[in-house]
Short mmCIF file of C-alpha atoms in Angstrom, two decimals:
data_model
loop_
_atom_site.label_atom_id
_atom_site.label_comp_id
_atom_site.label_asym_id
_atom_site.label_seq_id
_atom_site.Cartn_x
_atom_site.Cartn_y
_atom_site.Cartn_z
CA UNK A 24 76.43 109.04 80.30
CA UNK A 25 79.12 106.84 79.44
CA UNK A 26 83.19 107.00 80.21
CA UNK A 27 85.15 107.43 76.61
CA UNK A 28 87.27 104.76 75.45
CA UNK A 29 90.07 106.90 75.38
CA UNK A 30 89.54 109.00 78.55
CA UNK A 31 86.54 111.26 79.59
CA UNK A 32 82.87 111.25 79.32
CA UNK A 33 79.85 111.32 76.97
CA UNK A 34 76.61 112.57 77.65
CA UNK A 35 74.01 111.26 75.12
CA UNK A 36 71.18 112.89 74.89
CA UNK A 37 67.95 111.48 72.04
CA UNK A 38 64.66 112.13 72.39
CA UNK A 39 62.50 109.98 70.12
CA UNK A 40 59.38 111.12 68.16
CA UNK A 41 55.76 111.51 70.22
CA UNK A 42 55.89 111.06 73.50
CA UNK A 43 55.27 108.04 76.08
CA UNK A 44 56.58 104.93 76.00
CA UNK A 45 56.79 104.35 72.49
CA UNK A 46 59.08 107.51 72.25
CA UNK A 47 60.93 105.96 75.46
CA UNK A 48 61.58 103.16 73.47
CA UNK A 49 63.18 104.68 70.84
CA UNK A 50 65.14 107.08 73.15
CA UNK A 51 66.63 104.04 75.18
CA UNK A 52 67.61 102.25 71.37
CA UNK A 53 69.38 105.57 70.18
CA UNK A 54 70.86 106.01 73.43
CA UNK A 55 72.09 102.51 73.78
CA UNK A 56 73.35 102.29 70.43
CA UNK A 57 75.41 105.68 70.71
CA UNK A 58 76.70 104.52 74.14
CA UNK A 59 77.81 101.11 73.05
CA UNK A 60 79.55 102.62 70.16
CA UNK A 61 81.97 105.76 72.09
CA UNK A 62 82.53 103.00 74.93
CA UNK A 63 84.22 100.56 71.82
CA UNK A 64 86.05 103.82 70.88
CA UNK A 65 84.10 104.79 67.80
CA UNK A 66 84.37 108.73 67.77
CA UNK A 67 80.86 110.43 68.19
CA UNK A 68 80.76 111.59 64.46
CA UNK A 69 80.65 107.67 63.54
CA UNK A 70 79.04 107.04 66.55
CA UNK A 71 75.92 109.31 65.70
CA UNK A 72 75.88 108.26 61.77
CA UNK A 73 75.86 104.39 63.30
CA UNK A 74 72.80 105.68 65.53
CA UNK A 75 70.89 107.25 62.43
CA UNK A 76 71.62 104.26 60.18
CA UNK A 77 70.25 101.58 62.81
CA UNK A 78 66.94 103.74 63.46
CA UNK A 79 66.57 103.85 59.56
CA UNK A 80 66.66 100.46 59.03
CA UNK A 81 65.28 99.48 62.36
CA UNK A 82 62.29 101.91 61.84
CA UNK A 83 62.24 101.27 58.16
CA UNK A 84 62.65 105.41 57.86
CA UNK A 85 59.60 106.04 59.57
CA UNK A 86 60.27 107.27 62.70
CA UNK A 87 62.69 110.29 63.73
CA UNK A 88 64.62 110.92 67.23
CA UNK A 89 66.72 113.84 67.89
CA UNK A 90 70.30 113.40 68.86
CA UNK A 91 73.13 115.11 70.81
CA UNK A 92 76.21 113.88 71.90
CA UNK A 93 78.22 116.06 74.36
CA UNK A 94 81.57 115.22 74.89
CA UNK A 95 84.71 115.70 77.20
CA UNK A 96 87.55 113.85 75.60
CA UNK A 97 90.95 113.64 77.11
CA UNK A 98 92.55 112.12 74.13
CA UNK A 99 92.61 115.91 72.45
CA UNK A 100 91.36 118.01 75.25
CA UNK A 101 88.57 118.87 73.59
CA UNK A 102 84.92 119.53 74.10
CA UNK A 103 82.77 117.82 71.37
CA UNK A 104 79.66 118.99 70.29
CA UNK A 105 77.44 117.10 67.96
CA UNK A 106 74.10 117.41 66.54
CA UNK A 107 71.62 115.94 65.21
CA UNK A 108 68.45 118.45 66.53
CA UNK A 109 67.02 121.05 65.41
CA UNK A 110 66.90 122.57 68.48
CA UNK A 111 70.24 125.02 68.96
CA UNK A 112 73.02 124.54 71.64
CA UNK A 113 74.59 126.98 73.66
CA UNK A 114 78.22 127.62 74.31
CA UNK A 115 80.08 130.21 76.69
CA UNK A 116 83.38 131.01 77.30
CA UNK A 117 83.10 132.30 79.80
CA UNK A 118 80.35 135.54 79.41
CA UNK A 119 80.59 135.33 75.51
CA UNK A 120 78.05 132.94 74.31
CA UNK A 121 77.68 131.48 70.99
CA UNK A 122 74.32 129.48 69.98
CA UNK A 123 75.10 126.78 68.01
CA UNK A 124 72.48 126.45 65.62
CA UNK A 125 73.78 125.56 61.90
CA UNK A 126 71.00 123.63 60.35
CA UNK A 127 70.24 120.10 61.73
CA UNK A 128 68.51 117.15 61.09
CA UNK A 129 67.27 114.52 63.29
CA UNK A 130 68.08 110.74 62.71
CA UNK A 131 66.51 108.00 61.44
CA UNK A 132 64.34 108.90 58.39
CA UNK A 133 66.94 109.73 55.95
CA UNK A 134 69.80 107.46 54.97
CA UNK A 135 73.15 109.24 55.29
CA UNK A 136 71.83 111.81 57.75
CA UNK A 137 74.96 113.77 58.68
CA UNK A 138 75.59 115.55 62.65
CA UNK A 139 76.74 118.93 62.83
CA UNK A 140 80.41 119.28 65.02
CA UNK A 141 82.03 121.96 67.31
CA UNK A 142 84.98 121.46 68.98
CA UNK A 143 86.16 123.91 71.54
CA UNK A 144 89.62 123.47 73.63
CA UNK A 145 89.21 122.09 76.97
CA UNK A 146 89.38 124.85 80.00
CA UNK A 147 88.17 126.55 82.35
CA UNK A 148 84.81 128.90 81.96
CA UNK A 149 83.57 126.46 79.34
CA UNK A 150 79.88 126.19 79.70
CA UNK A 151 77.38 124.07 77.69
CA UNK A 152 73.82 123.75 77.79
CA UNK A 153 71.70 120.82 75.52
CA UNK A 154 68.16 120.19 76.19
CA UNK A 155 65.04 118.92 74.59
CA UNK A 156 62.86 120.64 72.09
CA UNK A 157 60.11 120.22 74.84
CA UNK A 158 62.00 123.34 76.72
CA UNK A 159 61.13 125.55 73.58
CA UNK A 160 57.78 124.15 73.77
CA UNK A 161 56.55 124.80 77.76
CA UNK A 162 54.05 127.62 78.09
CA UNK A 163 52.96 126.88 74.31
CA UNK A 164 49.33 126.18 75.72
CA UNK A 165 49.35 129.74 77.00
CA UNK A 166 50.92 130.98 74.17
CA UNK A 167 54.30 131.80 76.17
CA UNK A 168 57.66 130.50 75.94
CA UNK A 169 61.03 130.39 78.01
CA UNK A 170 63.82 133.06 77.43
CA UNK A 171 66.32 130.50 76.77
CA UNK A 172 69.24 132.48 76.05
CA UNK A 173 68.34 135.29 78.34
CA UNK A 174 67.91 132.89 81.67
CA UNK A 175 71.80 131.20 80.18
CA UNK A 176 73.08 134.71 80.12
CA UNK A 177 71.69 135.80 83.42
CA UNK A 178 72.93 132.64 85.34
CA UNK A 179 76.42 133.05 83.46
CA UNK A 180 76.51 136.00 84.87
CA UNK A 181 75.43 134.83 88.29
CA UNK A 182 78.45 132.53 88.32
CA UNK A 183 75.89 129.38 89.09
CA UNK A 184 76.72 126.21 89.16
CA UNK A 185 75.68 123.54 86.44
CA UNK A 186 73.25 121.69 88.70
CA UNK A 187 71.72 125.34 89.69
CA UNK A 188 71.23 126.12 86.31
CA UNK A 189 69.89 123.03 85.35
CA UNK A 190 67.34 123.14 87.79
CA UNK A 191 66.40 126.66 86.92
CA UNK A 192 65.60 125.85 83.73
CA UNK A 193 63.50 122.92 84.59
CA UNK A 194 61.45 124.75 87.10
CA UNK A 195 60.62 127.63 84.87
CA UNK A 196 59.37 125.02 82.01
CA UNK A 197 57.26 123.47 84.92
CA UNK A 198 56.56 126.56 86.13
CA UNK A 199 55.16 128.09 82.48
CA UNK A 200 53.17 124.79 82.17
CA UNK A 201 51.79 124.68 85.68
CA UNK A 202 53.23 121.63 86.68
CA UNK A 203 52.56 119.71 84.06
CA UNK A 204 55.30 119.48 81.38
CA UNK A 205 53.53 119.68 77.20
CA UNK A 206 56.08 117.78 76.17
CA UNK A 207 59.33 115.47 77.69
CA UNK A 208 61.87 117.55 79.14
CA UNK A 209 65.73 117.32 79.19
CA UNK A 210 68.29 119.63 80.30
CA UNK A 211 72.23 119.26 80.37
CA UNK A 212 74.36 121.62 81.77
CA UNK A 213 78.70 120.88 81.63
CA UNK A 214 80.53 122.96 83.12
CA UNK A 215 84.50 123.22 82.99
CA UNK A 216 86.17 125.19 86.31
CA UNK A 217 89.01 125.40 87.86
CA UNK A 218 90.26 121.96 89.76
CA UNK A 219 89.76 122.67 93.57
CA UNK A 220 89.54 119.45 95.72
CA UNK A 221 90.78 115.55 95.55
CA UNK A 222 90.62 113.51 92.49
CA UNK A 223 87.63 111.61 93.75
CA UNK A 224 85.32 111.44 90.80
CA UNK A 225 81.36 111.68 91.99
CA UNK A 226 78.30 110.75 90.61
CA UNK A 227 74.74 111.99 91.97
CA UNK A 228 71.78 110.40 91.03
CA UNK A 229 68.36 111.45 92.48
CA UNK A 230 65.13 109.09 90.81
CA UNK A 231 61.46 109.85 92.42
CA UNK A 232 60.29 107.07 92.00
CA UNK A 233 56.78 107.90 92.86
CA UNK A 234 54.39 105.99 95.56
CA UNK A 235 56.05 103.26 96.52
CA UNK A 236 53.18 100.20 97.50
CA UNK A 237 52.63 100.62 101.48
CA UNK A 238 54.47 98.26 103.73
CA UNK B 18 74.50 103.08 86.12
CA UNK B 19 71.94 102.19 83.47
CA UNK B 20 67.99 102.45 83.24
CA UNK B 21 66.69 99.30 83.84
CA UNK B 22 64.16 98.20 80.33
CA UNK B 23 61.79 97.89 82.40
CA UNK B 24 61.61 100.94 84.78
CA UNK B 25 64.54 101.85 87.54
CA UNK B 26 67.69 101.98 87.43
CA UNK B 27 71.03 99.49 87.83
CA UNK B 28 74.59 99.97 89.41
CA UNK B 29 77.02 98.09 87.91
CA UNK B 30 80.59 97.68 89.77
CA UNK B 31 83.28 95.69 88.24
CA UNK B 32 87.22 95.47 89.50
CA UNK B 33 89.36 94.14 87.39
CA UNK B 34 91.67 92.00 88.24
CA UNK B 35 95.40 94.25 89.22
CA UNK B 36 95.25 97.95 88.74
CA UNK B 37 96.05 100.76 86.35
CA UNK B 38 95.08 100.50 82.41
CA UNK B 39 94.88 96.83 82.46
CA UNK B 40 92.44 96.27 84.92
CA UNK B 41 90.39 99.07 84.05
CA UNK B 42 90.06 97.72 80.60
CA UNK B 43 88.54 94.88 82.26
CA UNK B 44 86.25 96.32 84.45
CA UNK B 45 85.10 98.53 81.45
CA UNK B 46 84.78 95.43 79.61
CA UNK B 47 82.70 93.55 82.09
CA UNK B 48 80.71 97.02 82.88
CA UNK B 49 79.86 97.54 79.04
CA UNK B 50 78.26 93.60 78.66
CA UNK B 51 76.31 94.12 82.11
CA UNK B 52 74.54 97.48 81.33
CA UNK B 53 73.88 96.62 77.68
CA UNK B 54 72.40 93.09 78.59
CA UNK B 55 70.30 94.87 81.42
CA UNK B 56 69.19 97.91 79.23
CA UNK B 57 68.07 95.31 76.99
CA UNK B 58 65.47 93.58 79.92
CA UNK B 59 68.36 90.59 80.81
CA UNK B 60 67.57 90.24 84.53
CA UNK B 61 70.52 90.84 87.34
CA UNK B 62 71.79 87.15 87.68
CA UNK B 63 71.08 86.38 83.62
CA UNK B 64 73.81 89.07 82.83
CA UNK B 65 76.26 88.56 85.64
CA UNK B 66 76.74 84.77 84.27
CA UNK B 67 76.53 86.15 80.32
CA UNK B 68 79.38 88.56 81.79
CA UNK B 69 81.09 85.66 83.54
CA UNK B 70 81.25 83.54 80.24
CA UNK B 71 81.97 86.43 78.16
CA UNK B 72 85.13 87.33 80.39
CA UNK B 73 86.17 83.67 80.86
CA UNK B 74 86.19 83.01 76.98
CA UNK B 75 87.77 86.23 76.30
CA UNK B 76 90.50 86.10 78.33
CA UNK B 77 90.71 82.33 78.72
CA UNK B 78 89.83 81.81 82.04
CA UNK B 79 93.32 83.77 82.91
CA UNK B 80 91.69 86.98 84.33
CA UNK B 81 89.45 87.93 87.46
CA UNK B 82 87.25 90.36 88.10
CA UNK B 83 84.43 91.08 90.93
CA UNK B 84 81.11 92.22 89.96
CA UNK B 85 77.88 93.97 92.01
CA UNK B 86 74.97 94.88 90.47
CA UNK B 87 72.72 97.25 92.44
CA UNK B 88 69.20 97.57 91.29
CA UNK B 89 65.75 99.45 91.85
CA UNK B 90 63.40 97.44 90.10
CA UNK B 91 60.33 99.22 89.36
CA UNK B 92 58.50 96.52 87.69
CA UNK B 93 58.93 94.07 91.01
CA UNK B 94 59.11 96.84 93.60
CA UNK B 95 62.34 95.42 94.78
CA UNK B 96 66.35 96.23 95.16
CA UNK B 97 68.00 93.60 94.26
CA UNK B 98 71.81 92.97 94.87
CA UNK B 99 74.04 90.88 92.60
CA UNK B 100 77.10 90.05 93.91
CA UNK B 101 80.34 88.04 92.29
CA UNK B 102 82.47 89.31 94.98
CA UNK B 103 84.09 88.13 98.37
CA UNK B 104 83.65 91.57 99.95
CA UNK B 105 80.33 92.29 101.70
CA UNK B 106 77.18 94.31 100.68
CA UNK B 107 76.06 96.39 103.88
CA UNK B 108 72.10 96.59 103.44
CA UNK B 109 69.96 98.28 105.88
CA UNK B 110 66.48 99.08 107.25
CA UNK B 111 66.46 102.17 109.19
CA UNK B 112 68.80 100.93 112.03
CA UNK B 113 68.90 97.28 111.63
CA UNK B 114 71.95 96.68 109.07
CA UNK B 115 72.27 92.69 107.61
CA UNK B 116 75.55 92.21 106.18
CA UNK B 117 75.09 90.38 103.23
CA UNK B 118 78.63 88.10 103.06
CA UNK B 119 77.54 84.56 101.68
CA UNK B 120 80.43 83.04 99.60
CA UNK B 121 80.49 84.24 96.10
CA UNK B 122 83.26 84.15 93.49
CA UNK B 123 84.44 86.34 91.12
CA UNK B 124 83.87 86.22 87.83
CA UNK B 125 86.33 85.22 84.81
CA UNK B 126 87.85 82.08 85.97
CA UNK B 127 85.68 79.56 85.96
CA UNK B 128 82.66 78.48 83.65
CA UNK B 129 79.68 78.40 85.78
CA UNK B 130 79.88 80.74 88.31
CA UNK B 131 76.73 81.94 89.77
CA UNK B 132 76.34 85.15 91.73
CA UNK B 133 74.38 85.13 94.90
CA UNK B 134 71.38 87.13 94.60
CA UNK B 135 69.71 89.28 97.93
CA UNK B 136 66.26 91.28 97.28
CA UNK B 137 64.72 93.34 100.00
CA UNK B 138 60.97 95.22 99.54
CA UNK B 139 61.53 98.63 98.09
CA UNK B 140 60.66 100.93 101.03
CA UNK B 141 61.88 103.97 102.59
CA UNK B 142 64.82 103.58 105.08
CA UNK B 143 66.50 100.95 102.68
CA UNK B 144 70.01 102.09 102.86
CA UNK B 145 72.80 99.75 100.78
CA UNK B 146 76.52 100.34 100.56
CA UNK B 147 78.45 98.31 98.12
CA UNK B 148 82.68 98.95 97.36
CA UNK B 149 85.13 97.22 95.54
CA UNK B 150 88.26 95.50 97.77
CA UNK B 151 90.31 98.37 97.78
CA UNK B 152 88.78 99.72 100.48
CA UNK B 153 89.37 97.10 102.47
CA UNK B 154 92.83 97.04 101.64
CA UNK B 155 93.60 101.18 102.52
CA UNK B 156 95.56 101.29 105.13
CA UNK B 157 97.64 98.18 104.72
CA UNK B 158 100.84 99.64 104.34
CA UNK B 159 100.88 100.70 108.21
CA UNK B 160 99.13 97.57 109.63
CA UNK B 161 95.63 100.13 110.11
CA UNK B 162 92.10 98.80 108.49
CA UNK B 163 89.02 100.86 108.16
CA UNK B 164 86.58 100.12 109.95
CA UNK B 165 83.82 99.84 107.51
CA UNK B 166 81.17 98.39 109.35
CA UNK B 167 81.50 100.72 112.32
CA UNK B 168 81.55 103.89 110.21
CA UNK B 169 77.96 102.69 108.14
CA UNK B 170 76.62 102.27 111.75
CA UNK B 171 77.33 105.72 112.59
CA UNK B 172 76.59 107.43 109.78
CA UNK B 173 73.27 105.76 109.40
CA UNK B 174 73.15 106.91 113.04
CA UNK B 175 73.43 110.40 112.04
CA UNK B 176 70.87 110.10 109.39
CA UNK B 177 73.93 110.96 106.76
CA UNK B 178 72.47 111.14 102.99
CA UNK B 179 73.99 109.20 100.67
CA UNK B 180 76.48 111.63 99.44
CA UNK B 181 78.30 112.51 102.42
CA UNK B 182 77.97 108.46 103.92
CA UNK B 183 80.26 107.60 100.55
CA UNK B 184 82.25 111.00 100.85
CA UNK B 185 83.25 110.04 104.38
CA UNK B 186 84.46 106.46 103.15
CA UNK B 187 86.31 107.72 100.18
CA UNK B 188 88.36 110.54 103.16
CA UNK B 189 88.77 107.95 105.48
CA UNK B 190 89.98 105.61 103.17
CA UNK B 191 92.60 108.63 101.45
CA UNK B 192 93.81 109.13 105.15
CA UNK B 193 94.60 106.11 105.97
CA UNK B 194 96.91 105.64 102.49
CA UNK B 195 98.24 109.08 103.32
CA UNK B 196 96.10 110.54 100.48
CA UNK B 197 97.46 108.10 98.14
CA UNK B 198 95.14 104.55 97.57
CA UNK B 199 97.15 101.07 97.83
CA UNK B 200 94.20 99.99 95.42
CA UNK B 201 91.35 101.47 93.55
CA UNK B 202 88.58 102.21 95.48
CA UNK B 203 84.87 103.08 94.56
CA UNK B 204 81.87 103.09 96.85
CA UNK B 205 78.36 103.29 96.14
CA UNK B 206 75.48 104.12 98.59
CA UNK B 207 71.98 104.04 97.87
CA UNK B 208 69.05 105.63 99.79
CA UNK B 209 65.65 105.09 99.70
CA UNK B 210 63.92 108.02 101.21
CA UNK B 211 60.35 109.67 101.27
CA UNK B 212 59.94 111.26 98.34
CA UNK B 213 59.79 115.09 98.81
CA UNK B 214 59.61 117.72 95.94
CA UNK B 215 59.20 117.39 92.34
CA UNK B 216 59.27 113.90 89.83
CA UNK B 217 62.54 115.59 88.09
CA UNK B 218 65.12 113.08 87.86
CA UNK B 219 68.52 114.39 88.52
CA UNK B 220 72.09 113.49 87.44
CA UNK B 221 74.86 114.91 89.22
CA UNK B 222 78.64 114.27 88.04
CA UNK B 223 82.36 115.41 89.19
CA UNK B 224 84.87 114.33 87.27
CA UNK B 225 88.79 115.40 88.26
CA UNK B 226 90.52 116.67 84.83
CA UNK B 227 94.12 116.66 86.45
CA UNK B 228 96.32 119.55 84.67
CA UNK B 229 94.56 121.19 81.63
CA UNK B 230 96.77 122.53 78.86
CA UNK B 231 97.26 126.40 79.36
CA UNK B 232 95.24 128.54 77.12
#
């Protein structure tokens, strides 16, 4: 996540090809790359076409990374969408959802690989949810899958809060895949509502960091 | 906040020198060259003198700013704390709180400057607060001062987590201006806790719009 150059926030989202560390690897690069770029003020567009050319030549075309960029920016209170995945996103206003799915390709093994955009006007009862392909692919072992658009619907409709829905989606995916996620895992929920409250802006970060060497 | 190249994460806090656009252009600056040095494996004091030089040549020595880095470091087990800052880091264990104060500049105004570097064993019951000036400064207008050192005491008393511990800082500081800051003020707390639930790592982010545009 990164604050805009011009006001707001990104949240950039890649997940590189395999999985591990290698795939880390590539993740962080695309990340950092994208990041560096809105920070400077390069629009997300540019920013993700910068991204794609840098893994192509970096990776000499040979390895792919999906790419998302979701964006809140103040400069044309706006909320910018932009693909580069497969994988759809979803959009509500608030009950009336619209997938975002217009063919995509992921970066880095094409030259001039292009994103897809939406832009949707900045207020209240905007929703978004991004994630990682790996969500479509928990419960494959079992041959099940998660009702992605039918849990988004029914927590919509819940009125829950982004964190809440976040973390229902990642506990069904480790649910369907007893514990242990198939594939890496992301989930992004942004949510716009109504301003209630100071203008204090907070940031909560929780990171298990797993046994920690005895004292 | 950044993940760290080689495993854990990194707080970066920068204050430019004066306030509104100007200053926040600097700490942005100063920010940006800190978390992309880091991402990129550049250890805590390597990019806090890269940042100092960077911000001394590109602004000719003319303008200020204070820098903390706040790190988990997975690869050494350790939390290190970079400061370039006069103001204090408040680090505890359980109970006993150190005050880490040694004298340490700024950055941006000299060549050279070093920032004085504190690690402490990763462990549960580590608790560090870091802030920029301005809370030191709320209050100033009617002669009053927070008392910062007090209020950590008490809170780590009361076994506060991190959230609330900087929520209560951020309130007390607002009161004391009469709900509007003499200076800009951020606080960071981090908490090093046994590790209950699952290894999902969650982000958590407010961020004030102000007025939206009516649909």
């Amino acid at each position: 996540m990164v604050e805009r150059a011009g006001g707001g926030l990104s949240v950039v989202l890649a997940d590189g090809q395999s999985s591990g560390k290698g795939a880390k690897r590539i993740s962080n690069l695309v990340v950092r790359k994208v990041i560096g770029l809105l920070a400077e003020g390069v629009r997300d567009g540019a920013a993700a076409r910068a991204a794609s050319d840098y893994l192509y030549h970096e990776r000499r075309g040979k390895v792919l990374a999906t790419l998302n960029i979701l964006s809140i920016d103040l400069g044309t209170q706006t909320l910018v969408t932009t693909r580069n995945n497969p994988s759809p996103v979803l959009l509500a206003q608030g009950q009336e959802i619209t997938t975002l799915a217009e063919a995509s390709s992921p970066i880095g093994i094409y030259r001039n690989t292009r994103p897809v955009i939406h832009e949707a006007e900045l207020r209240p009862g905007l929703c978004v949810m991004m994630f990682t392909d790996g969500l479509e692919h928990a419960g494959d072992r079992k041959g099940q899958s998660l009702p992605v658009n039918e849990l988004f619907k029914s927590l919509l409709a819940g009125h829950a809060p982004a964190q809440e829905m976040a973390d229902q989606f990642m506990t069904q995916a480790l649910d369907l895949d007893d514990g242990r996620l198939v594939d890496d895992v992301s989930v992004v929920v942004l949510q716009v509502s109504d301003h209630t409250g100071d203008l204090v802006r907070r940031m909560h970060v929780r990171l298990p960091l797993g046994p920690i060497a005895a004292p």
